[in-house]
mmCIF file of C-alpha atoms in Angstrom:
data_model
loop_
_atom_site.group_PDB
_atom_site.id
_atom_site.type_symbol
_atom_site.label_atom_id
_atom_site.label_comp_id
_atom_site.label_asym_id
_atom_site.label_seq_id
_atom_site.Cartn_x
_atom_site.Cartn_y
_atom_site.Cartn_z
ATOM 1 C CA UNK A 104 158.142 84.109 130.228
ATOM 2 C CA UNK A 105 160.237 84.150 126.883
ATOM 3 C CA UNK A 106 160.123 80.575 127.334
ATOM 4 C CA UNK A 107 156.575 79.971 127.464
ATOM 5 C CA UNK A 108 156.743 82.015 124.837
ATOM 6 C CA UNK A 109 158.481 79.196 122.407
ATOM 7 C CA UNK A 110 155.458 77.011 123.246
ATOM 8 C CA UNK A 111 152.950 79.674 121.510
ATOM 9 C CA UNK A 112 155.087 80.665 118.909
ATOM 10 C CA UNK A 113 157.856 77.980 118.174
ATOM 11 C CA UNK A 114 158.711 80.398 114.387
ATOM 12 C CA UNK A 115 159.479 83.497 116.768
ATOM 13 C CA UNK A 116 156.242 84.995 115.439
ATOM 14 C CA UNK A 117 152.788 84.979 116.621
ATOM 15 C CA UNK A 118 149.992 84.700 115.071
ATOM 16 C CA UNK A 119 146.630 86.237 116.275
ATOM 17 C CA UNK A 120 145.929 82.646 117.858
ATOM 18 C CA UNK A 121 148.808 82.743 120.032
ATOM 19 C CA UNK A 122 148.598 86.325 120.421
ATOM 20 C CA UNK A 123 145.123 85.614 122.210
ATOM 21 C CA UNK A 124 146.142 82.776 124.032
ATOM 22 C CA UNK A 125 149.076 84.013 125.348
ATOM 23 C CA UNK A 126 147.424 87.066 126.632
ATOM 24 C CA UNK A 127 144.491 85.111 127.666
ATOM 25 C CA UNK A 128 142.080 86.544 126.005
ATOM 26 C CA UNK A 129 138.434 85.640 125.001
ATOM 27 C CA UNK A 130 137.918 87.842 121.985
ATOM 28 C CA UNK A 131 135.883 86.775 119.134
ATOM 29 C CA UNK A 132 135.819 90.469 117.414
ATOM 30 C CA UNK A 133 138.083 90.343 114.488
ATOM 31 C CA UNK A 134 138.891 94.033 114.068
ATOM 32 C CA UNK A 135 139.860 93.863 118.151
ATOM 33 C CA UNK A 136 142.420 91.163 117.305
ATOM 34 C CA UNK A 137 143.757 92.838 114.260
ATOM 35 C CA UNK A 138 144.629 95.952 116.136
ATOM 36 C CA UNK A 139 146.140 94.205 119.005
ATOM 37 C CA UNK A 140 148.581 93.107 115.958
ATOM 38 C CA UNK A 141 148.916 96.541 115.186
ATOM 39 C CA UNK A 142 149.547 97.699 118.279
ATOM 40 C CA UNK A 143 152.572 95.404 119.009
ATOM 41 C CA UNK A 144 153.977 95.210 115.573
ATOM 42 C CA UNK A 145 156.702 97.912 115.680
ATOM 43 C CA UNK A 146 158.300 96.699 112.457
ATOM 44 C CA UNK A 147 155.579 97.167 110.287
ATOM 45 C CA UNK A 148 155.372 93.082 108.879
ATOM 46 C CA UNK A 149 151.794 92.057 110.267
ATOM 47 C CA UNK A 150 153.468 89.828 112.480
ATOM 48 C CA UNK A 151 154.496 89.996 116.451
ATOM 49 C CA UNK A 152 157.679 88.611 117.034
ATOM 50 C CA UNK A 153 158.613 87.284 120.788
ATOM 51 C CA UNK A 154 161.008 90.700 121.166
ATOM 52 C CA UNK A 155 157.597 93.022 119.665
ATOM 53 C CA UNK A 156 155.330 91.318 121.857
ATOM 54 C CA UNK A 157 157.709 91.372 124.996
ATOM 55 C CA UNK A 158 157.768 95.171 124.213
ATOM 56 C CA UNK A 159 154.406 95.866 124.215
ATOM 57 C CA UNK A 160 153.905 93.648 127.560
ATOM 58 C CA UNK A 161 156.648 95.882 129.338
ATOM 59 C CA UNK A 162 154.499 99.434 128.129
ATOM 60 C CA UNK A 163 151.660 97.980 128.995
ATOM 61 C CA UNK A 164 152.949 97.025 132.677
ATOM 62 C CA UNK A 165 155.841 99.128 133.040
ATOM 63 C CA UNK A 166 154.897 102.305 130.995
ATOM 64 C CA UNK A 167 153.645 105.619 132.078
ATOM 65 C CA UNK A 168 150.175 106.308 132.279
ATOM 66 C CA UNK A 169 150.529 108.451 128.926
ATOM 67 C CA UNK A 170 151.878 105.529 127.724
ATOM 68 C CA UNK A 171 149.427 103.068 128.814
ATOM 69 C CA UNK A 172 146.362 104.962 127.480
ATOM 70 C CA UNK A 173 148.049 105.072 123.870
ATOM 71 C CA UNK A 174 148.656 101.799 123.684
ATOM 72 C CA UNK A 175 145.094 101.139 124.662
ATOM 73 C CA UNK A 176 143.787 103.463 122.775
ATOM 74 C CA UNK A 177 145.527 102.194 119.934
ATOM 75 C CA UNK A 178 144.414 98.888 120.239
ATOM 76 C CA UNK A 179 141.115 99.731 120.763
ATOM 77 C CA UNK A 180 140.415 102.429 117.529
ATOM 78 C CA UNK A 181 139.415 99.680 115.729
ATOM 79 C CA UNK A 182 139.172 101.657 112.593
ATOM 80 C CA UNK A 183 142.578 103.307 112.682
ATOM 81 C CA UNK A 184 140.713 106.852 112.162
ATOM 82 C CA UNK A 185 142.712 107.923 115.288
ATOM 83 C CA UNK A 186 139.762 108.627 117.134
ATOM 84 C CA UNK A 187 137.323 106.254 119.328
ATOM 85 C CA UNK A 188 133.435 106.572 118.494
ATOM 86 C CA UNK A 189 130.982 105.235 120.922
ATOM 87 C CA UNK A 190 131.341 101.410 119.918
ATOM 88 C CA UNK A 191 135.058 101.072 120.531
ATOM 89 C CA UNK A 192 134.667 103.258 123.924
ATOM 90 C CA UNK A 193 131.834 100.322 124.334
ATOM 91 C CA UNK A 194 134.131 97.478 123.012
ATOM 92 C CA UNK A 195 137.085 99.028 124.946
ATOM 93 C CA UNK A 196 135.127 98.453 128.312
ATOM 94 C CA UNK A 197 133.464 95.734 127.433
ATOM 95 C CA UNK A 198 136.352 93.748 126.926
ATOM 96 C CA UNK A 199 138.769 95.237 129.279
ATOM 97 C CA UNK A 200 135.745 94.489 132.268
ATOM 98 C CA UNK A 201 135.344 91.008 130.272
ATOM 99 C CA UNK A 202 131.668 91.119 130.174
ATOM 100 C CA UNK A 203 129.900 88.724 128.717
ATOM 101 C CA UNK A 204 126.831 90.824 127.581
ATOM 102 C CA UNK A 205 125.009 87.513 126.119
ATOM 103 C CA UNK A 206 124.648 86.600 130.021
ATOM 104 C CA UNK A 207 123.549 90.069 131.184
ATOM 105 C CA UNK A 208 119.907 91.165 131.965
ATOM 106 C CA UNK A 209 118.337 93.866 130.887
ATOM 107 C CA UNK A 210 118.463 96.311 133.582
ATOM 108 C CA UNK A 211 122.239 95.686 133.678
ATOM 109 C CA UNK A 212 122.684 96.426 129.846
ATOM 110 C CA UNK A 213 120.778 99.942 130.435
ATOM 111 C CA UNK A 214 123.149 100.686 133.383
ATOM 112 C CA UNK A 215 126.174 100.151 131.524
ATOM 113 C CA UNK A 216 124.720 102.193 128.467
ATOM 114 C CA UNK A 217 124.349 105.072 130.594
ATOM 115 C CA UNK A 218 127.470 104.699 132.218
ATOM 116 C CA UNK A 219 129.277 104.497 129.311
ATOM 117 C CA UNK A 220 127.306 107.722 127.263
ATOM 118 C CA UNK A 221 128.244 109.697 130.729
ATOM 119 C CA UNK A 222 132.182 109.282 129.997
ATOM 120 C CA UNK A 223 131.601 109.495 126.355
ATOM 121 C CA UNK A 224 130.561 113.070 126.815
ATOM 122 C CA UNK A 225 133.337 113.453 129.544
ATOM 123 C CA UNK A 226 135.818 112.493 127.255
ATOM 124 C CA UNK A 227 135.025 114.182 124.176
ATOM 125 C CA UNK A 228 135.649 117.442 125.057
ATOM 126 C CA UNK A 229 134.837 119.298 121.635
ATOM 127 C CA UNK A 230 131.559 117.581 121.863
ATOM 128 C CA UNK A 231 132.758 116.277 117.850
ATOM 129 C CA UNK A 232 130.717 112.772 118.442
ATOM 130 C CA UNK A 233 134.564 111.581 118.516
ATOM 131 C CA UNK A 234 137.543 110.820 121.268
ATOM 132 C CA UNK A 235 140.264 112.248 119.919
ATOM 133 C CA UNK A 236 143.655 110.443 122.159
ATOM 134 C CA UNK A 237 144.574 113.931 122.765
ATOM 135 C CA UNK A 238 140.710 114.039 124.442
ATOM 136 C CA UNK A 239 141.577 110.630 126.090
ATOM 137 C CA UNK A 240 145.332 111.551 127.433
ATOM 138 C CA UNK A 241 144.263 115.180 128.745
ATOM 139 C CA UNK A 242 141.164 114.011 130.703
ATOM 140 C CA UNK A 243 142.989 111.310 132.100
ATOM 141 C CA UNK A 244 145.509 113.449 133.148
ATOM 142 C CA UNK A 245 143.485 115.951 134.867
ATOM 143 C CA UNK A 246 140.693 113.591 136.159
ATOM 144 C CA UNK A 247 142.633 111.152 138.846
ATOM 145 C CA UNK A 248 139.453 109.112 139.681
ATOM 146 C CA UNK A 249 138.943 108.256 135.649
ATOM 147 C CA UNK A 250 142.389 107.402 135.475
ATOM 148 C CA UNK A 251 143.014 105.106 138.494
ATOM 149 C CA UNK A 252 139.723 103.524 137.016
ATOM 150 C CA UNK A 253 140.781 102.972 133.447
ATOM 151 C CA UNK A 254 144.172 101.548 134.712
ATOM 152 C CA UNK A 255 143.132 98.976 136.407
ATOM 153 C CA UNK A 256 141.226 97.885 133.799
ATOM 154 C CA UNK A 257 144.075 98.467 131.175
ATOM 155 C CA UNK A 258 145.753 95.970 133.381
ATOM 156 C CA UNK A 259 143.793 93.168 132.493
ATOM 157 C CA UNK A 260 146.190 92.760 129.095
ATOM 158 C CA UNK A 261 149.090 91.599 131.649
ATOM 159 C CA UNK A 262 146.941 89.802 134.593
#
């Protein structure tokens, strides 16, 4: 892996190009990419070296599940406000499931919306209009079902 590694980043850095392709991702949202940079830069420098990046890969595949739900939940508070609002619960599943809502009818959209405003309120327990990822870690620890759900789709980052 660290050598296929050299191919996307040849400086021992990647950028959020290789970041994407290495991952294999097919993100177009720029605040999304940004805080997967966050999310694996440990050292601060708006970069991801190979040894930051490998890092990340082993939390998100080898980590606990407290683990795994920060670092997606991290990625995913596209704000950095430390809390998810209803678009980055939406833009977590969206591209976690890779759906390509451009190619989705109607009916399906209205499904997912209801789906997703059912967990919302699930999740934010202080009914705040916010998921705090103390909300996110203590429902997923109590709810099995939610949490066998959301990790395989955290898994997607390392399929």
């Amino acid at each position: 892996m660290k050598a296929d590694l050299k191919e996307y980043a040849p400086s021992g850095f990647l950028t959020k190009q290789d970041l994407i392709k290495s991952l294999h991702l097919h993100v177009t949202n720029e605040k999304l990419i940004d805080s997967l940079i966050i999310a694996f830069d440990k050292s601060g420098d708006n970069k991801v070296s190979i040894k930051e990046y490998l890092s990340g890969m082993l939390q998100f595949r080898y980590g606990t599940p407290h683990e795994r739900f920060n670092l997606a939940f991290k990625v995913f508070d596209v704000d950095e406000d430390n809390n998810w609002d209803y678009d980055e619960l939406k833009l977590f599943f969206i591209n976690v499931m890779d759906i390509d809502m451009s190619k989705k009818s109607k009916k399906f959209k209205e499904k997912l919306e209801n789906h997703l405003e059912e967990l919302y309120e699930k999740l934010d327990k202080n009914d705040d209009g916010y998921i705090t990822r103390k909300e996110f870690t203590r429902v997923l620890a109590i709810d099995q079902n939610l949490t066998n759900n959301i990790m395989s789709m955290a898994s997607f980052i390392t399929a």
